[in-house]
PDB file of C-alpha atoms in Angstrom:
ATOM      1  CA  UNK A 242      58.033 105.632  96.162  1.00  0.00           C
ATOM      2  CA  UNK A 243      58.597 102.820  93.622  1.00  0.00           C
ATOM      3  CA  UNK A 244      61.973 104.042  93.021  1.00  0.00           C
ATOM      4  CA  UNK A 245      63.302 104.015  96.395  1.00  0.00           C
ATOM      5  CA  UNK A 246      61.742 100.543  96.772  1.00  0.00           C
ATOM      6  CA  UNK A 247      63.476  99.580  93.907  1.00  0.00           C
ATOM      7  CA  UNK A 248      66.840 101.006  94.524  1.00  0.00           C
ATOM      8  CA  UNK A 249      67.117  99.217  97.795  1.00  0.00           C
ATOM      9  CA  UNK A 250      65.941  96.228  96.816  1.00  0.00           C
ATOM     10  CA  UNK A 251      67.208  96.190  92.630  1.00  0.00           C
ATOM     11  CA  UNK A 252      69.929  98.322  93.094  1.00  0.00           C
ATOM     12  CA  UNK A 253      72.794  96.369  90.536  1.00  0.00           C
ATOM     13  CA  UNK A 254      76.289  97.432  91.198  1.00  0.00           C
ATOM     14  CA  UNK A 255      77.852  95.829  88.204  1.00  0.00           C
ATOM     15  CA  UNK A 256      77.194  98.805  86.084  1.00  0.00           C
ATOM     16  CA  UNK A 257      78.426 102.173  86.708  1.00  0.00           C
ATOM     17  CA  UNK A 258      76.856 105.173  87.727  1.00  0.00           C
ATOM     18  CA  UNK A 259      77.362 108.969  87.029  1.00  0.00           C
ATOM     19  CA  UNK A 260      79.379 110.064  89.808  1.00  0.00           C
ATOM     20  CA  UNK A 261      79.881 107.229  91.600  1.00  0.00           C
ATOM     21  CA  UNK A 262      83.327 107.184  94.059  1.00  0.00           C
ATOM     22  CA  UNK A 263      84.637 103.624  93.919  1.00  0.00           C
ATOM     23  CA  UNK A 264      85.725 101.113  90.526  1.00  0.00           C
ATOM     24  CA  UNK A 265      83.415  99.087  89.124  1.00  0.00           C
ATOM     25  CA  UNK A 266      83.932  95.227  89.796  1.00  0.00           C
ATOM     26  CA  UNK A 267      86.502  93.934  87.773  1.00  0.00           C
ATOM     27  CA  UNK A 268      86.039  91.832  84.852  1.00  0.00           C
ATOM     28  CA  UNK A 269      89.400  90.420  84.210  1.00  0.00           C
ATOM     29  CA  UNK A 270      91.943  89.238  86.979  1.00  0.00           C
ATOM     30  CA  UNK A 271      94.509  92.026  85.875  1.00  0.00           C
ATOM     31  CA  UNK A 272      91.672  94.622  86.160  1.00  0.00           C
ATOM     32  CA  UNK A 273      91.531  93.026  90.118  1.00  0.00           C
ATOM     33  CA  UNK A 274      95.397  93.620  90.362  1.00  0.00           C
ATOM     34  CA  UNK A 275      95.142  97.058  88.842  1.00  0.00           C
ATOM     35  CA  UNK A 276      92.919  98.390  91.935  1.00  0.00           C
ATOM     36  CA  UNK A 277      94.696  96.697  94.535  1.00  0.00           C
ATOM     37  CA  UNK A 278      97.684  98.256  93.438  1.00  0.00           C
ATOM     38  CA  UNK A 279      95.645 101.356  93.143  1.00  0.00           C
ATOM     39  CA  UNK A 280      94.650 100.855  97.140  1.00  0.00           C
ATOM     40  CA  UNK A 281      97.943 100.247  98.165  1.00  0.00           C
ATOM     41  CA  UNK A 282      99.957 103.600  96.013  1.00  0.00           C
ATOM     42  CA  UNK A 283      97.389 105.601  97.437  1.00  0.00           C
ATOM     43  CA  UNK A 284      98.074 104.049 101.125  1.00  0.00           C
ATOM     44  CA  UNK A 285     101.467 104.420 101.167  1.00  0.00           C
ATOM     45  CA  UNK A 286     100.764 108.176  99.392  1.00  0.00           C
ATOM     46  CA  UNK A 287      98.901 108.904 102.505  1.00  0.00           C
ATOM     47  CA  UNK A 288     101.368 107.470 105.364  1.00  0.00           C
ATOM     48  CA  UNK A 289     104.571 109.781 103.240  1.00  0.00           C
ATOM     49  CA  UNK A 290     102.176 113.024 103.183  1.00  0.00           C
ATOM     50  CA  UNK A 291     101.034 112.440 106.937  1.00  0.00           C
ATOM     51  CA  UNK A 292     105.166 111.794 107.981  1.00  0.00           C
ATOM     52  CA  UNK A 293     106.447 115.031 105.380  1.00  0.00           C
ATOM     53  CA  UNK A 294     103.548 117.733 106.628  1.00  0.00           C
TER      54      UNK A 294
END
């Protein structure tokens, strides 16, 4: 019970976590750019394969 409590409420997303499905925060300003440009390949990936199938 204490650990559900304390997930909720202690839970700290700045370190990672085996398995997790998204990037941890970025330290660095590049780091930031790196994802976004991650987001938006992947976006664009997703609108070609939709039009092509």
């Amino acid at each position: 019970m204490n650990n559900k409590i304390s997930y909720f409420f202690f839970n700290n997303n700045l370190e990672s976590v085996l398995f997790q499905k998204n990037f941890q925060d970025p330290a660095t300003p590049i780091a930031q750019r790196i994802i976004e440009i991650h987001h938006h390949v992947f976006f664009f990936l997703v609108i070609v394969l939709i039009f092509v199938i």
